[in-house]
Amino acid sequence: MQVPILFIIFNKREETKRVFNVIRSQQPKQLFIAADGPRVDKEGEVNTCQYVREWVLGQIDWECEVNTRFLDQNIGCGRGPSKAISWFFEHVNEGIILEDDCLPNEAFFRFSAELLERYRYDSKISIISGNNFQPVQPMQLGADYYFSLFPSTNGWATWKRSWDAYEYHIASWPTLDQKRFLNSLFREKKYQLFWKQLFDWAYEKKPDDTWDIQFHYHCMKRNQLAVIPAANLISNIGYGPDATHSKDPTNYFANVPTHDLAFPVRHPGKIQRNYEADEFIQNTLFGAMDVDTRFKKFKRLIKRIIRYKQTA
């Protein structure tokens, strides 16, 4: 396979093996492997991380340029992946990015390669995603993919141009025309308010355990759209009690089955967002916030006054 691959690993033995065996079947000419360092407060993690690194390197039995970024100290599940992606794009202009719990099927690689080439110079496109979380698979679109506001990164491909100027702490948020920006995301105020509060939180709290919220901001700010396949091509197999964020194996997004795509890829007639599909993802994955009306503010004011009088 000619498309470079970044494989982000850490401490997951069995998941890493399953994902890497699919990568191995593709025999990429360039393979980048990034691993965060073990956490000092997790007993046995030094040995587990070392085992995973050595196992992966020991399975590379084809002619391949291998690049590694193995950290000695842990920098977290926010900085770890984001810095690995930045490192990847210091060496290549485009490629596939897989984490150790994102299991692709074989169609994902061909799909990614074809669309990386097709949209290489089209700045309207942010990424090529491997995910389709719609309830009916495959979707009846008349094409093999659609366009979405959401750059879903559970197995994806993109270009250096789409990662350039990524802001880990979204420093530009206060200076953005937020009203215009939020209006561009959704017509409904309840969704706009969700994203405002999320980006307010990301800017003010500067969390160290996430990087994809910031990437959503990055792509949304650029008014870009992601390519979403008509059938799901990636299954997240990392849900479980030992996961950092994804602990519930019954979660809607856990272990979603994958499906094949027919080739050659059928392309949509034009680049246009599928608003209905995005509404489903917004409601299912993100949710909404109640619009803060004057009446609600008035009720809260009255409650504060009552509490004050009761304690005076």
XYZ file of C-alpha atoms in Angstrom:
312
model
C 0.000 0.000 0.000
C 1.351 3.409 -1.009
C -0.536 5.522 1.546
C 1.508 6.087 4.745
C -0.084 4.839 7.975
C 0.248 6.223 11.496
C -0.499 3.604 14.162
C -1.002 5.037 17.667
C -0.491 2.434 20.384
C -0.248 2.343 24.167
C -1.106 -0.530 26.526
C -3.846 -2.575 24.848
C -2.435 -5.997 24.022
C -5.255 -7.837 22.278
C -6.829 -4.813 20.574
C -3.422 -3.772 19.214
C -2.860 -7.242 17.775
C -6.221 -7.295 16.012
C -5.768 -3.856 14.471
C -2.154 -4.430 13.483
C -2.941 -7.721 11.765
C -5.238 -5.789 9.412
C -2.531 -3.163 8.831
C -0.053 -5.949 8.156
C -2.324 -7.374 5.460
C -2.028 -4.046 3.598
C 1.799 -3.955 3.804
C 2.168 -0.160 3.740
C 5.421 1.186 2.299
C 5.665 3.706 5.147
C 4.611 2.882 8.700
C 4.751 5.352 11.577
C 4.260 3.990 15.106
C 3.687 6.344 18.040
C 3.390 5.345 21.688
C 2.879 7.458 24.783
C 4.945 6.609 27.840
C 3.589 4.483 30.715
C 1.822 6.146 33.642
C 3.841 6.025 36.841
C 0.778 5.359 39.026
C -0.371 2.300 37.034
C 1.208 -0.883 38.315
C 2.665 -3.053 35.587
C 2.103 -0.537 32.805
C 5.820 -0.154 32.057
C 6.006 -3.835 31.139
C 2.710 -3.793 29.251
C 3.701 -0.795 27.124
C 7.085 -2.356 26.385
C 5.433 -5.628 25.387
C 3.062 -3.890 22.970
C 5.886 -1.921 21.335
C 8.098 -4.961 20.901
C 5.235 -7.122 19.614
C 4.315 -4.617 16.901
C 7.903 -4.144 15.751
C 8.386 -7.914 15.703
C 5.450 -8.386 13.302
C 6.811 -6.162 10.517
C 7.941 -8.814 8.050
C 7.579 -6.930 4.752
C 9.726 -4.299 3.068
C 8.723 -1.117 4.834
C 10.127 2.206 6.032
C 9.456 2.220 9.781
C 9.468 5.366 11.915
C 8.856 5.288 15.666
C 8.025 7.855 18.329
C 8.200 6.013 21.633
C 7.969 8.271 24.682
C 9.500 7.426 28.046
C 7.151 9.660 30.042
C 3.375 9.824 29.766
C 1.930 13.031 28.326
C -1.713 11.968 28.358
C -4.457 10.900 25.988
C -4.903 14.472 24.743
C -1.359 15.560 24.006
C -0.193 12.050 23.157
C -2.280 11.498 20.009
C -2.228 15.155 18.900
C 1.554 15.361 19.086
C 1.825 12.017 17.309
C -0.308 13.344 14.460
C 1.816 16.510 14.253
C 4.936 14.325 14.134
C 3.375 12.224 11.351
C 2.724 15.300 9.215
C 6.272 16.521 9.685
C 7.211 13.617 7.422
C 4.272 13.100 5.029
C 1.634 15.209 3.275
C -1.223 12.740 3.644
C -1.974 9.454 5.317
C -4.165 7.105 7.328
C -4.403 7.375 11.122
C -5.441 4.402 13.260
C -5.479 4.049 17.023
C -4.990 0.706 18.711
C -8.716 0.120 19.315
C -10.054 1.204 15.909
C -10.438 -1.967 13.850
C -10.746 -1.317 10.091
C -11.989 -3.649 7.414
C -10.102 -3.979 4.146
C -12.465 -1.661 2.260
C -11.409 1.214 4.523
C -7.905 1.329 3.048
C -8.979 1.434 -0.596
C -11.739 3.927 0.219
C -9.244 6.184 2.001
C -6.651 5.959 -0.771
C -9.115 6.835 -3.542
C -10.601 9.809 -1.734
C -7.288 11.150 -0.453
C -6.306 11.455 -4.081
C -9.655 12.872 -5.248
C -9.826 15.665 -2.639
C -6.081 16.240 -2.188
C -6.259 19.891 -3.202
C -9.821 20.660 -2.161
C -9.664 22.688 1.047
C -13.436 22.300 1.546
C -12.793 18.725 2.721
C -11.334 18.120 6.185
C -10.887 14.355 6.466
C -11.901 10.951 5.119
C -13.653 9.138 7.964
C -14.106 5.396 8.295
C -17.189 5.727 10.497
C -20.866 5.677 9.672
C -23.054 5.593 12.781
C -26.391 5.931 11.022
C -29.000 3.377 12.186
C -29.473 1.731 8.783
C -26.403 0.246 7.114
C -25.552 0.849 4.388
C -27.320 4.142 3.774
C -29.234 4.465 0.529
C -27.576 7.600 -0.831
C -27.117 6.961 -4.522
C -23.404 7.377 -3.762
C -20.835 5.646 -1.591
C -20.323 8.528 0.826
C -21.816 11.774 2.052
C -20.492 14.988 3.586
C -20.715 15.866 7.268
C -19.892 18.715 9.612
C -18.286 16.229 12.023
C -14.688 15.030 11.436
C -15.105 11.598 13.011
C -11.674 10.229 13.916
C -12.188 6.601 14.944
C -10.074 5.508 11.995
C -9.525 8.226 9.402
C -7.334 9.669 6.702
C -6.379 13.245 6.001
C -3.819 15.658 4.637
C -1.164 17.803 6.267
C -3.109 20.849 5.086
C -6.068 19.820 7.274
C -3.942 19.482 10.419
C -1.834 22.624 9.961
C -2.580 25.342 12.553
C -4.381 22.887 14.858
C -4.865 24.585 18.234
C -4.650 22.301 21.243
C -6.025 25.031 23.529
C -8.230 26.697 20.835
C -6.643 30.057 21.613
C -8.546 31.793 18.803
C -11.979 31.036 20.305
C -12.452 34.383 22.161
C -11.615 36.414 19.054
C -13.915 34.477 16.730
C -17.216 35.936 15.541
C -19.021 33.357 17.651
C -22.558 34.236 16.646
C -21.814 33.874 12.964
C -19.758 30.749 13.605
C -22.463 29.004 15.653
C -25.137 29.926 13.100
C -23.033 28.158 10.480
C -23.106 24.890 12.443
C -26.833 24.387 13.006
C -30.087 26.270 12.562
C -31.400 25.122 15.954
C -30.395 27.241 18.949
C -30.241 24.208 21.243
C -27.419 22.751 19.145
C -25.642 26.065 18.804
C -25.679 26.470 22.575
C -24.201 22.984 23.025
C -21.173 23.817 20.897
C -20.732 27.232 22.487
C -20.635 25.720 25.953
C -18.338 22.908 24.839
C -15.832 25.294 23.256
C -16.103 27.667 26.224
C -15.207 24.717 28.442
C -12.309 23.598 26.221
C -10.884 27.117 26.128
C -11.298 27.888 29.832
C -10.443 24.493 31.373
C -7.724 23.510 28.882
C -8.321 19.765 29.371
C -5.399 17.385 28.979
C -7.453 14.267 28.235
C -8.928 15.157 24.846
C -7.712 16.329 21.446
C -10.662 15.626 19.130
C -12.927 18.350 20.553
C -10.239 20.795 19.523
C -10.030 19.169 16.104
C -13.789 19.565 15.659
C -13.316 23.261 16.421
C -10.416 23.438 13.971
C -12.419 21.955 11.076
C -15.670 23.768 11.912
C -13.860 27.102 12.067
C -12.566 26.469 8.559
C -16.077 25.624 7.359
C -14.894 22.220 6.165
C -16.812 19.001 5.610
C -15.775 15.417 6.295
C -16.302 12.476 3.960
C -18.448 9.792 5.635
C -18.695 6.356 3.946
C -22.126 5.004 3.068
C -21.375 1.953 5.217
C -19.393 1.716 8.427
C -15.770 0.659 7.816
C -14.335 0.913 11.352
C -15.345 -0.822 14.572
C -14.232 0.649 17.900
C -13.228 -2.399 19.936
C -11.798 -0.448 22.864
C -14.905 -0.070 25.009
C -14.551 -1.682 28.425
C -13.773 -1.099 32.116
C -10.066 -0.421 31.462
C -10.688 2.296 28.868
C -9.973 5.936 29.678
C -13.208 7.385 28.282
C -15.118 4.486 26.700
C -15.951 2.238 29.632
C -19.456 1.051 28.691
C -19.342 -1.861 26.191
C -23.088 -1.434 25.553
C -22.522 2.096 24.257
C -24.202 2.810 20.913
C -20.781 3.441 19.335
C -19.081 0.304 20.677
C -18.269 -2.576 18.332
C -20.449 -1.283 15.491
C -20.356 -3.895 12.690
C -18.478 -3.047 9.513
C -19.703 -3.511 5.952
C -18.127 -3.792 2.532
C -18.273 -1.159 -0.172
C -18.410 -1.802 -3.892
C -15.604 -0.358 -5.999
C -15.004 1.829 -7.879
C -16.436 4.417 -5.503
C -19.593 6.232 -6.611
C -19.200 9.952 -5.948
C -21.947 12.431 -4.973
C -22.922 14.952 -7.630
C -21.763 17.885 -5.505
C -20.146 18.721 -2.199
C -23.104 19.391 0.077
C -23.628 18.662 3.753
C -26.159 15.982 4.709
C -27.964 18.001 7.373
C -30.375 15.231 8.349
C -27.534 12.787 9.015
C -25.721 15.407 11.078
C -28.810 16.019 13.189
C -28.890 12.315 14.037
C -25.230 12.362 15.091
C -25.746 15.560 17.080
C -28.662 14.063 19.001
C -27.118 10.620 19.465
C -23.499 11.473 20.219
C -23.526 15.036 21.503
C -27.028 16.043 22.567
C -28.353 19.577 22.999
C -28.756 22.369 25.521
C -31.942 24.165 26.497
C -32.120 27.662 25.100
C -31.677 30.099 27.965
C -34.807 32.226 27.718
C -35.537 35.392 29.701
C -38.290 33.524 31.547
C -35.802 30.915 32.767
C -33.383 33.616 33.872
C -36.200 35.322 35.747
C -37.137 32.073 37.533
C -33.521 31.553 38.624
C -33.359 35.116 39.908
C -36.517 34.588 41.974
C -35.090 31.359 43.444
C -31.880 33.138 44.466
C -33.869 35.904 46.133
C -35.960 33.363 48.071
C -32.838 31.445 49.204
C -31.243 34.710 50.298
C -34.259 35.694 52.394
C -34.400 32.249 53.996
C -30.795 32.459 55.138
C -30.772 36.155 56.086
